[in-house]
mmCIF file of C-alpha atoms in Angstrom:
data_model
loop_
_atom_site.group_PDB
_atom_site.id
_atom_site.type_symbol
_atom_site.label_atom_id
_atom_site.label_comp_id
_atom_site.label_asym_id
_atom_site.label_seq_id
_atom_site.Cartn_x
_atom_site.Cartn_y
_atom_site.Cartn_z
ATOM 1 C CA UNK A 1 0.000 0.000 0.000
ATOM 2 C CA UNK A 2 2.672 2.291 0.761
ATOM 3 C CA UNK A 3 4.365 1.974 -2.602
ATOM 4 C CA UNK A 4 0.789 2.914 -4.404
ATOM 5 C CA UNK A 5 1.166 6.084 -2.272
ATOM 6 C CA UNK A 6 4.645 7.074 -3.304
ATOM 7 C CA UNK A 7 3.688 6.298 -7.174
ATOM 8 C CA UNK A 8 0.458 8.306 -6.740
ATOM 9 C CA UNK A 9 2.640 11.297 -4.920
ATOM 10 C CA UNK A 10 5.428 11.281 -7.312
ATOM 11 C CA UNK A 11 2.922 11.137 -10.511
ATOM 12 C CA UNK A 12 1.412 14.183 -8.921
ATOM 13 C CA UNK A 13 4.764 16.147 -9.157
ATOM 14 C CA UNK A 14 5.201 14.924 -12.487
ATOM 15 C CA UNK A 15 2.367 16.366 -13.574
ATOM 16 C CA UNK A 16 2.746 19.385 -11.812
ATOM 17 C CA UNK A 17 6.295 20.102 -13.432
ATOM 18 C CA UNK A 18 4.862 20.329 -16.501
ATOM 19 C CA UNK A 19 3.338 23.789 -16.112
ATOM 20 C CA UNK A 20 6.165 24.499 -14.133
ATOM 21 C CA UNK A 21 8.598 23.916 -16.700
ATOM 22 C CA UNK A 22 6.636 25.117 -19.364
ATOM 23 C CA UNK A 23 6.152 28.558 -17.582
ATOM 24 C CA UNK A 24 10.185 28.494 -17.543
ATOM 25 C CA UNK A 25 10.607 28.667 -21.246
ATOM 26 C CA UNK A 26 6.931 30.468 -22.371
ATOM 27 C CA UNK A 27 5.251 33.660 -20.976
ATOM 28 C CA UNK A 28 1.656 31.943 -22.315
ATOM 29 C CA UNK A 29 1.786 29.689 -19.650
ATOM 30 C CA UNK A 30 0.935 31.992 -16.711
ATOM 31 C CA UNK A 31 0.308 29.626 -13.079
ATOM 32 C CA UNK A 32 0.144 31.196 -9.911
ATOM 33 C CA UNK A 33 0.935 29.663 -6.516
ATOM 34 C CA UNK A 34 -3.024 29.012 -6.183
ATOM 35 C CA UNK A 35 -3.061 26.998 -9.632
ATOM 36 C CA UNK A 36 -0.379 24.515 -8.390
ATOM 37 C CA UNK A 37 -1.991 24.071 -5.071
ATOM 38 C CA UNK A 38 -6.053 23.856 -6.346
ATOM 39 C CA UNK A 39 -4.862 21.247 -9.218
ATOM 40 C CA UNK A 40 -2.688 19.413 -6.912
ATOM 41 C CA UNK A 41 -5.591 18.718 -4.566
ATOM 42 C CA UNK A 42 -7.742 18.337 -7.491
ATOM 43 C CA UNK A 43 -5.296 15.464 -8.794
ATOM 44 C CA UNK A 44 -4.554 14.048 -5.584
ATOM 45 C CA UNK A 45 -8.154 13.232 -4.516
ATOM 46 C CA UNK A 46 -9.094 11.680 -8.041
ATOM 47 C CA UNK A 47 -5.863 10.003 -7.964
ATOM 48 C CA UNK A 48 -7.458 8.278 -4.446
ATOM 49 C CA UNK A 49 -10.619 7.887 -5.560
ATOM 50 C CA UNK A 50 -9.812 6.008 -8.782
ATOM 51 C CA UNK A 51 -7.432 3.765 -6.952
ATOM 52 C CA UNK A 52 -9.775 2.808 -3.826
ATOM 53 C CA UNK A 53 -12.323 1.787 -6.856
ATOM 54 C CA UNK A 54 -9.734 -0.308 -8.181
ATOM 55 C CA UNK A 55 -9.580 -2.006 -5.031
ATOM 56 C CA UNK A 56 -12.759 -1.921 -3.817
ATOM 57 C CA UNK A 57 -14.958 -2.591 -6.962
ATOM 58 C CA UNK A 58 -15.021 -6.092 -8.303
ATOM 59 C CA UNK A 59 -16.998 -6.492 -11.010
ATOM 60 C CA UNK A 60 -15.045 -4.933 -14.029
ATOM 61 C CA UNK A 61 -17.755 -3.320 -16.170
ATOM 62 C CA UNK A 62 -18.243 -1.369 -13.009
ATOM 63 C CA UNK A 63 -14.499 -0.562 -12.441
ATOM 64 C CA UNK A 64 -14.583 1.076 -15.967
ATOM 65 C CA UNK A 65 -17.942 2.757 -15.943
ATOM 66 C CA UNK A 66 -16.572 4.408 -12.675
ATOM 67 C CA UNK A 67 -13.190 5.733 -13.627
ATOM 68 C CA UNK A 68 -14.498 6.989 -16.555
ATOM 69 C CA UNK A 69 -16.864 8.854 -15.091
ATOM 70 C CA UNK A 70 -14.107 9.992 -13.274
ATOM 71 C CA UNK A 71 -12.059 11.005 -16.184
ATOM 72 C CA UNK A 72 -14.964 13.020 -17.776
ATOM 73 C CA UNK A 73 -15.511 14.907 -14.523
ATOM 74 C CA UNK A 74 -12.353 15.524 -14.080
ATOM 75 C CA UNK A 75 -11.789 16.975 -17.789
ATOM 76 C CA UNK A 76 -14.897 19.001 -17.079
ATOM 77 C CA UNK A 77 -13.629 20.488 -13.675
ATOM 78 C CA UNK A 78 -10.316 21.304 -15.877
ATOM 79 C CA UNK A 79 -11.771 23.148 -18.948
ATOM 80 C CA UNK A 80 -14.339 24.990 -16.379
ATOM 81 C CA UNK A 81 -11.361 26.584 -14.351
ATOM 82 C CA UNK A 82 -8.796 26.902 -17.401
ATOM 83 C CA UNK A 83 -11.330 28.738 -19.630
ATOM 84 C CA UNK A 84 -14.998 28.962 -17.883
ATOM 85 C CA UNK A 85 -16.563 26.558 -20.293
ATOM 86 C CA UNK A 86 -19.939 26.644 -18.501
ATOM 87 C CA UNK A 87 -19.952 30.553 -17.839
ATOM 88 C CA UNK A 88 -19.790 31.680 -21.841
ATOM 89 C CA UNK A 89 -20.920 34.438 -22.635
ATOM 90 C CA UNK A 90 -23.152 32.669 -25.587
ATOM 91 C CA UNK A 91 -25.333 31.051 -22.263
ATOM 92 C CA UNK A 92 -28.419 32.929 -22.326
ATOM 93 C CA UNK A 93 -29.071 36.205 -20.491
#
């Protein structure tokens, strides 16, 4: 169990560097200490709850129906707070 943790923990700062590094060599990429720490705890707690369905869900149709749900939540949540997908300004009045 403890080795799932570390590779869930160091897959989270893997991600992380990404727009880190990417902020190093572009001024388009534009994260502030807020970003880091919201998507980290937005990655961390999917991260948890896709592996305690792995564990805890047996039947495998469910184990896929569930994670990806996941996924598309979790690609929703992302677009909303990159680019306010749901608050267009094409929504009505």
């Amino acid at each position: 169990m403890k080795i799932r943790t570390l590779i869930l923990l160091i897959s989270l700062v893997l991600l992380l560097l990404i727009p880190f590094v990417g902020m190093q060599y572009s001024n388009e990429v534009k994260w502030s200490l807020n970003d880091f720490i919201i998507m980290g705890v937005i990655l961390l707690s999917f991260g948890i709850i896709i592996n305690k369905i792995i564990y805890h869900v047996v039947a495998f149709n469910k184990r896929v129906i569930l994670i990806s749900t996941l996924i598309i939540l979790f690609l929703l949540l992302w677009a909303e707070l990159a680019v306010g997908l749901f608050n267009s300004p094409f929504a009505g009045s």
